[in-house]
PDB file of C-alpha atoms and ligand atoms in Angstrom:
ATOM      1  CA  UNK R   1      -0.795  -7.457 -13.157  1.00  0.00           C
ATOM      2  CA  UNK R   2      -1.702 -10.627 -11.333  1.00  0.00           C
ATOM      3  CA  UNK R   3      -5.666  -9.440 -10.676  1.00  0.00           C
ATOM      4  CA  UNK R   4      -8.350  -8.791 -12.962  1.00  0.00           C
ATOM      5  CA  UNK R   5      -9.723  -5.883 -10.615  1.00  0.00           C
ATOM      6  CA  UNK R   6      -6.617  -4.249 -10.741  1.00  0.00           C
ATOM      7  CA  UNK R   7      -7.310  -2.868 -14.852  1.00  0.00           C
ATOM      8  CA  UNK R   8      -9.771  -0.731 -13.148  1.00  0.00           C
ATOM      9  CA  UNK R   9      -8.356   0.931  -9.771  1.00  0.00           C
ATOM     10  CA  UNK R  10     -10.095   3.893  -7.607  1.00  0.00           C
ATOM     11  CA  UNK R  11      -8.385   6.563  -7.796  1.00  0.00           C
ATOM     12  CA  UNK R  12      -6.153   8.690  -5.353  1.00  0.00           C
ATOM     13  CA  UNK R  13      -8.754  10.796  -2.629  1.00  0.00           C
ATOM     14  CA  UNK R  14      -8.820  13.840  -3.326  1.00  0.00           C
ATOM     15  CA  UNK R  15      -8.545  15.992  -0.151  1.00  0.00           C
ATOM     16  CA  UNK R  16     -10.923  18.681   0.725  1.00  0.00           C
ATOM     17  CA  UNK R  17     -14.652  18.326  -1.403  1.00  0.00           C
ATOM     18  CA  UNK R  18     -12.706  18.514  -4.945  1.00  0.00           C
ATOM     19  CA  UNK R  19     -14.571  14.917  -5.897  1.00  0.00           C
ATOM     20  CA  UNK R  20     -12.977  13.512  -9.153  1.00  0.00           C
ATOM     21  CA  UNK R  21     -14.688  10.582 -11.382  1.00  0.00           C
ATOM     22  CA  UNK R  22     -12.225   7.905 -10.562  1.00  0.00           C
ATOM     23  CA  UNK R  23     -12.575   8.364  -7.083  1.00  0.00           C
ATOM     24  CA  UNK R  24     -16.429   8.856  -5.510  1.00  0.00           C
ATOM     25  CA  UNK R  25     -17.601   7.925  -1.900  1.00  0.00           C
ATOM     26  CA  UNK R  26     -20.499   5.846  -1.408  1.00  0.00           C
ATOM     27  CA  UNK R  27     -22.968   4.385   1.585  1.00  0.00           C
ATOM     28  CA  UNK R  28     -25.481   2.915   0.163  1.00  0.00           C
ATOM     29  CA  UNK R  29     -26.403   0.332  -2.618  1.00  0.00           C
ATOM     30  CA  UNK R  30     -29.492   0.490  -4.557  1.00  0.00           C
ATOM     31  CA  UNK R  31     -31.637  -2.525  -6.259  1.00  0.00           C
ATOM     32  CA  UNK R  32     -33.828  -1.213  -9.181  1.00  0.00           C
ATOM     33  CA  UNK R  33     -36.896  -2.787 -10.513  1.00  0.00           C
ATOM     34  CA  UNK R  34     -39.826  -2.163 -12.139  1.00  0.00           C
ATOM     35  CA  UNK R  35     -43.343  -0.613 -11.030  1.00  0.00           C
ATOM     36  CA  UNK R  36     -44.992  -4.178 -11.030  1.00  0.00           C
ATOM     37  CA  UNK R  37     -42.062  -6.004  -9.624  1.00  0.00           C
ATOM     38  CA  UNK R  38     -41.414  -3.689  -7.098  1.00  0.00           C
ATOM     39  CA  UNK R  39     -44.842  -4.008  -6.077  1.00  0.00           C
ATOM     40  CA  UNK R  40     -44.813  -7.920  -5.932  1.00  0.00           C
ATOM     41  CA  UNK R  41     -41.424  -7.140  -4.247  1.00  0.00           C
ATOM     42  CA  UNK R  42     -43.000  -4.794  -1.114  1.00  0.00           C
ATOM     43  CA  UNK R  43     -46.329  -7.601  -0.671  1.00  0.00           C
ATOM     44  CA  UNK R  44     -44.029  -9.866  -0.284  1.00  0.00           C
ATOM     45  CA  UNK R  45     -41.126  -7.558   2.067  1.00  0.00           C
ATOM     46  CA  UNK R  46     -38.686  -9.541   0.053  1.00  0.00           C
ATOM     47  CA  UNK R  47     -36.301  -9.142  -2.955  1.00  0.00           C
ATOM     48  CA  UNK R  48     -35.841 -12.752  -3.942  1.00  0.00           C
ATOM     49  CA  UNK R  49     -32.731 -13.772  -5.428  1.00  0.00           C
ATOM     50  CA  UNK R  50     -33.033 -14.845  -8.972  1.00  0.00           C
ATOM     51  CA  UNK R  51     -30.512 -17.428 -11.068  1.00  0.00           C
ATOM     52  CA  UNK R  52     -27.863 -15.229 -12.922  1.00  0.00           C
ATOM     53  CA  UNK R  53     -29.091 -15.866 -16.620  1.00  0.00           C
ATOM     54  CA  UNK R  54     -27.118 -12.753 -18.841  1.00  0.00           C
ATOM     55  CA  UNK R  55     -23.519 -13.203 -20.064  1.00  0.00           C
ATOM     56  CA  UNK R  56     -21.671 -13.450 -16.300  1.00  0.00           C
ATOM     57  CA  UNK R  57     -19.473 -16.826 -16.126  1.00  0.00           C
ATOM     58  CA  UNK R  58     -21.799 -17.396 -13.464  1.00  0.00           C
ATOM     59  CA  UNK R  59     -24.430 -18.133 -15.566  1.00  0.00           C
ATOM     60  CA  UNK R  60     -24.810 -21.891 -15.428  1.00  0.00           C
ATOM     61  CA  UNK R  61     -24.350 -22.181 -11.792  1.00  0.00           C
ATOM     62  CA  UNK R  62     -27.627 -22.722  -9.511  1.00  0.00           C
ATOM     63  CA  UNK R  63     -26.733 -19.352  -7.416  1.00  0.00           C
ATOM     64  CA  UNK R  64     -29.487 -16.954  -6.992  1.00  0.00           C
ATOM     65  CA  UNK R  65     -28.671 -13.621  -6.280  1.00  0.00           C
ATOM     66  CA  UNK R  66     -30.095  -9.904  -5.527  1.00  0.00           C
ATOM     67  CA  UNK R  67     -28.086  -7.560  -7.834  1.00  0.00           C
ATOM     68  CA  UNK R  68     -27.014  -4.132  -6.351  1.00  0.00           C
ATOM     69  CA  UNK R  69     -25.416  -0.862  -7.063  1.00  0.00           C
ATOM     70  CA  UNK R  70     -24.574   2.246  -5.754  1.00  0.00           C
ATOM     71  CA  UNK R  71     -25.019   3.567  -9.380  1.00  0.00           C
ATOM     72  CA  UNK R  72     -27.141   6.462  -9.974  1.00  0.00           C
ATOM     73  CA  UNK R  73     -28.905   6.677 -13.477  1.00  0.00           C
ATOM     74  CA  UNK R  74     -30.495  10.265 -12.944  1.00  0.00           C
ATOM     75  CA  UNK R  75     -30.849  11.540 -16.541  1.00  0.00           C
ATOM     76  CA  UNK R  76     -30.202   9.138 -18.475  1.00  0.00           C
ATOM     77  CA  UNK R  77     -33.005   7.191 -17.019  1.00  0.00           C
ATOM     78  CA  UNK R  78     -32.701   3.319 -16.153  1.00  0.00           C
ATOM     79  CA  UNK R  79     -32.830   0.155 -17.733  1.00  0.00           C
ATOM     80  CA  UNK R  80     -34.157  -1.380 -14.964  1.00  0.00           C
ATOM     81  CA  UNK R  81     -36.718   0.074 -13.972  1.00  0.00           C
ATOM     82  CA  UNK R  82     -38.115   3.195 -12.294  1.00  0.00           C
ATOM     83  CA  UNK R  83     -38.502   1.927  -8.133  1.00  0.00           C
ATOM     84  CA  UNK R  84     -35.159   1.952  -6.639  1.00  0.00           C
ATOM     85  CA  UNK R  85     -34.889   0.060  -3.283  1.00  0.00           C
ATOM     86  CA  UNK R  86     -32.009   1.967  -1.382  1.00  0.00           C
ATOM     87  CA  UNK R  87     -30.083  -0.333   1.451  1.00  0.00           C
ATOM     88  CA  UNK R  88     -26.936   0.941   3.771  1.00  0.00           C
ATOM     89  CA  UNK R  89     -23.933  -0.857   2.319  1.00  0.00           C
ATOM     90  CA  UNK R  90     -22.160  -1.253   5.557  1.00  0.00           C
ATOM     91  CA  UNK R  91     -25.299  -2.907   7.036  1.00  0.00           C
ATOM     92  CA  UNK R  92     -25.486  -5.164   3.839  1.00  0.00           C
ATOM     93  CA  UNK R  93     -21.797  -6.215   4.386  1.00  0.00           C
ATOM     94  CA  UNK R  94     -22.097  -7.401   7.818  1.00  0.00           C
ATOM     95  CA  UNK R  95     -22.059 -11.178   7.897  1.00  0.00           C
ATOM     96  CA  UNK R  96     -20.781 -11.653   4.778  1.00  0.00           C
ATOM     97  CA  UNK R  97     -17.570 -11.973   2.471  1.00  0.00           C
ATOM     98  CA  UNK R  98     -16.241 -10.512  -0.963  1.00  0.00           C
ATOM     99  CA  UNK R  99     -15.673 -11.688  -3.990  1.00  0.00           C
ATOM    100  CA  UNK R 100     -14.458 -10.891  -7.244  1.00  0.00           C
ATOM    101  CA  UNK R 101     -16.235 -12.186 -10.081  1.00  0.00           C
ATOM    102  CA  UNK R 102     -15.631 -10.926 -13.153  1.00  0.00           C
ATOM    103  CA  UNK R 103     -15.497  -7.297 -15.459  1.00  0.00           C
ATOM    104  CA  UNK R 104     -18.508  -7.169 -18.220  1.00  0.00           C
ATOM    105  CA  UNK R 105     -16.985  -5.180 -21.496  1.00  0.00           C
ATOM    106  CA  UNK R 106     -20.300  -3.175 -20.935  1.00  0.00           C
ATOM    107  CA  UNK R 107     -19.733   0.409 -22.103  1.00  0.00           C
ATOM    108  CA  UNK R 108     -18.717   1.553 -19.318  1.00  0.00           C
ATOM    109  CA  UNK R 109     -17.305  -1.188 -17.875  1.00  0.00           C
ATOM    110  CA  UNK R 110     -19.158  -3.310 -15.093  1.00  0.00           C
ATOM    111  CA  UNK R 111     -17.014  -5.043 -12.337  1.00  0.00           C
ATOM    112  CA  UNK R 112     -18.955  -7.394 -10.345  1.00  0.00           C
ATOM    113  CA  UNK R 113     -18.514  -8.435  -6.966  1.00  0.00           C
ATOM    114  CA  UNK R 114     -20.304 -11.382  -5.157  1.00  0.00           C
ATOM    115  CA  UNK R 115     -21.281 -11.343  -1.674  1.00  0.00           C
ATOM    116  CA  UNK R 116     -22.191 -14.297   0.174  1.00  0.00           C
ATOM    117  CA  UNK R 117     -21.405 -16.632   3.385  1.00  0.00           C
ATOM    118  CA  UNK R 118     -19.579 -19.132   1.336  1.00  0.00           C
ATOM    119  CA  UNK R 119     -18.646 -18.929  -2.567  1.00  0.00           C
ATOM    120  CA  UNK R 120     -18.493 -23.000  -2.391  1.00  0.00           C
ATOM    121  CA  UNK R 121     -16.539 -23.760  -5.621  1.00  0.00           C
ATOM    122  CA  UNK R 122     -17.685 -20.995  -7.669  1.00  0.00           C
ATOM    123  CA  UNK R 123     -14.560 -19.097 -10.060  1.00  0.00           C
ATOM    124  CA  UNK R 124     -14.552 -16.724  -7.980  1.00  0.00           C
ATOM    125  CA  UNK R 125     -11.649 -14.684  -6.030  1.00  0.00           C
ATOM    126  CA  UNK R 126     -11.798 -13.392  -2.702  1.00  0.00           C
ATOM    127  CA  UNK R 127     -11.689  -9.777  -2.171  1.00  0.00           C
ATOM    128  CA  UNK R 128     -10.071  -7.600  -0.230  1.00  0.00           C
ATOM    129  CA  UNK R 129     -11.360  -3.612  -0.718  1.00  0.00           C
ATOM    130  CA  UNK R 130      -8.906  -2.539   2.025  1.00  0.00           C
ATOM    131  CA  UNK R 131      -6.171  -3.287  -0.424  1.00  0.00           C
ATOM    132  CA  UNK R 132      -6.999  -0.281  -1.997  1.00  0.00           C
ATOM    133  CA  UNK R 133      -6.296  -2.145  -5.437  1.00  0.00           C
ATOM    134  CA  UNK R 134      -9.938  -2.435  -7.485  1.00  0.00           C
ATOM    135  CA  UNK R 135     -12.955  -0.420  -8.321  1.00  0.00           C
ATOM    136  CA  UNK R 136     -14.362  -0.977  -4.783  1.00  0.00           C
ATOM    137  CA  UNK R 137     -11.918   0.535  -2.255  1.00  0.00           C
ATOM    138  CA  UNK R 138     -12.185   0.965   1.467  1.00  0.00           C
ATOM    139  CA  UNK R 139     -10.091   2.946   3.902  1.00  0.00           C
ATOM    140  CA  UNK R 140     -10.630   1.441   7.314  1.00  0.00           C
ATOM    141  CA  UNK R 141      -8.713   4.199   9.422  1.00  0.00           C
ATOM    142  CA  UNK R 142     -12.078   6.754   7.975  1.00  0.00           C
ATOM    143  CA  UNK R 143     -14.801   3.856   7.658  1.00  0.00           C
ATOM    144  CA  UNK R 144     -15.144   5.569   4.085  1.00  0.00           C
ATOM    145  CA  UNK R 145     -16.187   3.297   0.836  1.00  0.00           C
ATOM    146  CA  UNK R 146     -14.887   4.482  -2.667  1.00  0.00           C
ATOM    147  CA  UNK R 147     -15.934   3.481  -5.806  1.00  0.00           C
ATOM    148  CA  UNK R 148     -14.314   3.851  -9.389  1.00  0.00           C
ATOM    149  CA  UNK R 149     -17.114   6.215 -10.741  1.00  0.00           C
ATOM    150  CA  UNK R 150     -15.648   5.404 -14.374  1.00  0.00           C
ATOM    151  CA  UNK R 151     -17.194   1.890 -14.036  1.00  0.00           C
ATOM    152  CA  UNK R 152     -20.712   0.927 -13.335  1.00  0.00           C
ATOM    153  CA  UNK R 153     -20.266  -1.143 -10.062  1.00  0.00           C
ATOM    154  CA  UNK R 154     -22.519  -4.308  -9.683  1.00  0.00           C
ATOM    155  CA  UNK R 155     -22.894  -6.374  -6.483  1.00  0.00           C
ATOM    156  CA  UNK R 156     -24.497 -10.154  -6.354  1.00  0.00           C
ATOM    157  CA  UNK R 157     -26.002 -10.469  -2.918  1.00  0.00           C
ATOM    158  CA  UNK R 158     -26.439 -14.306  -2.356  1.00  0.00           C
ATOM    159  CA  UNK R 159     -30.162 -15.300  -1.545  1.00  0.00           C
ATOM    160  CA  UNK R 160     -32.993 -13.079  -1.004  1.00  0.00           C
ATOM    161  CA  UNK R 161     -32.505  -9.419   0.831  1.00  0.00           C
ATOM    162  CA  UNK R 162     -35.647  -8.596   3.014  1.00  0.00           C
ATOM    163  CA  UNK R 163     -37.464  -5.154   2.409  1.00  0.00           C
ATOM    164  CA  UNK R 164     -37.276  -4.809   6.385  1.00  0.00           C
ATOM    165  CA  UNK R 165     -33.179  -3.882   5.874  1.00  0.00           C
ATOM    166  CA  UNK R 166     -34.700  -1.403   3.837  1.00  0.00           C
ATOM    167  CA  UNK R 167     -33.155   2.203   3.832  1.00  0.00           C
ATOM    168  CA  UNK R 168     -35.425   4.614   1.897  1.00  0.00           C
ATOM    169  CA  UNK R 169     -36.814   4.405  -2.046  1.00  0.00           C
ATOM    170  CA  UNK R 170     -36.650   6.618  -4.802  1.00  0.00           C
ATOM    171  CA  UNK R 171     -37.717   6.665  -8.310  1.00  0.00           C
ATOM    172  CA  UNK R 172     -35.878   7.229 -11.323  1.00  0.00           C
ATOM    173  CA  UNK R 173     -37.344   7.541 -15.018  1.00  0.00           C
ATOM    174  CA  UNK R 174     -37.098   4.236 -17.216  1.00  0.00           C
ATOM    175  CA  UNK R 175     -34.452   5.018 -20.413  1.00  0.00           C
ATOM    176  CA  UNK R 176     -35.309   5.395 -23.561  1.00  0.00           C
ATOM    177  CA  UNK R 177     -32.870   3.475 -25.165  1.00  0.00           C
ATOM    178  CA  UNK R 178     -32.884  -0.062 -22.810  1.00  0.00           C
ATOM    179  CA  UNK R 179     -34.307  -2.456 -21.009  1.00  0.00           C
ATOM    180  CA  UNK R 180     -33.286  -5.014 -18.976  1.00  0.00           C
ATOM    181  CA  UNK R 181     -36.443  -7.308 -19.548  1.00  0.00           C
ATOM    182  CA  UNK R 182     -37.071  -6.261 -22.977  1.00  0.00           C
ATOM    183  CA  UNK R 183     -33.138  -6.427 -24.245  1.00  0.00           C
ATOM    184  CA  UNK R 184     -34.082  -6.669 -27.638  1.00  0.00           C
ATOM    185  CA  UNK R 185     -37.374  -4.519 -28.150  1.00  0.00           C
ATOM    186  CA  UNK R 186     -37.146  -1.981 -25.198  1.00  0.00           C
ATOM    187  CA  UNK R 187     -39.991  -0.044 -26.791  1.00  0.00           C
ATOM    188  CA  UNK R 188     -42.429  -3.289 -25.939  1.00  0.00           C
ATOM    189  CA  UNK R 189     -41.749  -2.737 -22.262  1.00  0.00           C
ATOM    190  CA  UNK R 190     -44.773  -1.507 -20.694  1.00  0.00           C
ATOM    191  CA  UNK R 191     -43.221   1.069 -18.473  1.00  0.00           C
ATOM    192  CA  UNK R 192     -40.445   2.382 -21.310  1.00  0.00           C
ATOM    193  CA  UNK R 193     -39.655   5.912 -20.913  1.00  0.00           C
ATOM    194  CA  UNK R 194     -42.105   6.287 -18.084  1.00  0.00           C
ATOM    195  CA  UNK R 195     -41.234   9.565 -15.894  1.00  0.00           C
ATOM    196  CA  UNK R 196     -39.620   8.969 -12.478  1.00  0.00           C
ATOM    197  CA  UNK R 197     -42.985  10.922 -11.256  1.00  0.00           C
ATOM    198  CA  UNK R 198     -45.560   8.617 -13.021  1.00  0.00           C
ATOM    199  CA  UNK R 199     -43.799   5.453 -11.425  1.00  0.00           C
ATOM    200  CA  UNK R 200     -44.053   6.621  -7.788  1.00  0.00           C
ATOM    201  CA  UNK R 201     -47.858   7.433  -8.609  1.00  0.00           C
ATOM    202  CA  UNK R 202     -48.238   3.383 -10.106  1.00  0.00           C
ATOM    203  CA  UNK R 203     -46.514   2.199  -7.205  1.00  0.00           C
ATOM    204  CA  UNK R 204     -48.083   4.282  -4.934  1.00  0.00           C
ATOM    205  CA  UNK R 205     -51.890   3.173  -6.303  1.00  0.00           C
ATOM    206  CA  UNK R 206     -50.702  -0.189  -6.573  1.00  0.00           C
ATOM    207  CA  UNK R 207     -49.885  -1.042  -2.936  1.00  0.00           C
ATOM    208  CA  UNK R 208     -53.330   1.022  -1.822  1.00  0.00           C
ATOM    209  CA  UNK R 209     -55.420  -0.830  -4.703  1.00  0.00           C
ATOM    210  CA  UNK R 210     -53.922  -4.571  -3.432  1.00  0.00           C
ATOM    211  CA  UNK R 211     -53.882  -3.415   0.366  1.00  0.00           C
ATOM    212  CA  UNK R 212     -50.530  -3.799   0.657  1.00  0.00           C
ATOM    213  CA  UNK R 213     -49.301  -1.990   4.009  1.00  0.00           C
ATOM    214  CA  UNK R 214     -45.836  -3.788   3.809  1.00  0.00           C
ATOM    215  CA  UNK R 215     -45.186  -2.886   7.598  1.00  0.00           C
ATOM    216  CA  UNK R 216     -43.612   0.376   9.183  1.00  0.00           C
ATOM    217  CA  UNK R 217     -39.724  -0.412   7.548  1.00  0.00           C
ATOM    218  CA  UNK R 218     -41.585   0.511   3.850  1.00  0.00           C
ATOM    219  CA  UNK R 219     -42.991   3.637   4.872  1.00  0.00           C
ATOM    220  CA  UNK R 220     -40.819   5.040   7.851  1.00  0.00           C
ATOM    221  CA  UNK R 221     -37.866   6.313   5.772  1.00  0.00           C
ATOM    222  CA  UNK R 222     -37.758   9.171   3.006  1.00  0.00           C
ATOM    223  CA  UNK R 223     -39.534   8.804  -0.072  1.00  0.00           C
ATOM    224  CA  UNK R 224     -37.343  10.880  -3.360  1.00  0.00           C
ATOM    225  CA  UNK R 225     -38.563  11.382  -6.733  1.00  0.00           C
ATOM    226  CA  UNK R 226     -35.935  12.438  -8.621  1.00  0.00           C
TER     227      UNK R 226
HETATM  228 ZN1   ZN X   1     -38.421  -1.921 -19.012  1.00  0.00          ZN
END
């Protein structure tokens, strides 16, 4: 096995709407944060990319990046964060190349993926999905994406992504058992365990208390509470 991404493969695609785990479709790529981020995040109509700090071999490198996924947490709640920002993944791609990065022994599994103009002289590999030979698979003769639904996919989007790309929000309850700010003491988060229906209330109150209108592309697409 000469690749790293090839220990985790998509599967085959199944035909007709029998779905199976190692092999799921997916359009669109989701970055998570919490209430009071998120807020900061829509007065400003930016996500701004932050320096990778957490075990990724990227860590010492001066790179800041918007992290992605087309996970979906549902019941088992998020670590982080309740405010899901929800951007088409073909849109995303345009103008941009792949790159492997690395697999975090995360239980499951996360394979992450950088996309950027240039990777410079980062360790990273390019990336072909078409090649039908990692997590992230894409069949060009259908336009279809496919994703290894056994691994938790993670995407580093170089820079900052603007909220106008925006494709529609939803809001997802904060887990119980983790945080992403509060790694060691997720009970000290502010908004631990808070219901997915309680964070679209604090976001909703907190862009009407700070007057924050954040433009038609925050408000013209479907709002889900899940
Ligand atoms: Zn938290």
């Amino acid at each position: 096995m000469s690749n790293e991404w090839q220990a985790y493969p998509v599967g085959t695609p199944p035909s007709g709407k029998n779905w199976n785990s190692k092999c799921q479709k997916f359009d669109e790529v989701s970055h998570t944060a919490h209430v009071y981020h998120a807020i900061e995040m829509a007065r400003e109509m930016v996500i701004r990319g932050r320096l990778i700090y957490d075990e990724s071999k990227l860590n010492e490198e001066r790179w800041p990046v918007v992290w992605l996924s087309p996970n979906r947490w549902n019941s088992v709640g998020s670590r982080y964060g309740s405010v899901e920002f929800w951007f088409d993944w073909e849109r995303l791609l345009k103008n941009v190349d792949s790159f492997w990065v690395e697999a975090i022994k995360y239980s499951p599994v996360a394979p992450r993926f950088l996309l950027a103009n240039d990777s410079k002289d980062l360790p990273v590999a390019e990336y072909d999905p078409s090649e039908f030979d990692g997590p992230w698979a894409f069949d060009e003769s259908k336009g279809i994406h496919y994703r290894n639904g056994e691994v938790t996919l993670e995407f580093m989007f170089s820079g900052d992504l603007p909220l106008t790309r925006l494709k529609s929000i939803s809001f997802v309850g904060h887990s119980e058992k983790y945080c992403c700010l509060k790694r060691n003491s997720p009970k000290s988060c502010l908004e631990h365990a808070l219901h997915a229906d309680t964070a679209r209330e604090m976001f909703v109150s907190g862009l009407i208390s700070r007057n924050i209108h954040g433009g038609r592309s925050l408000f013209r697409e479907r709002w889900i509470a899940k």
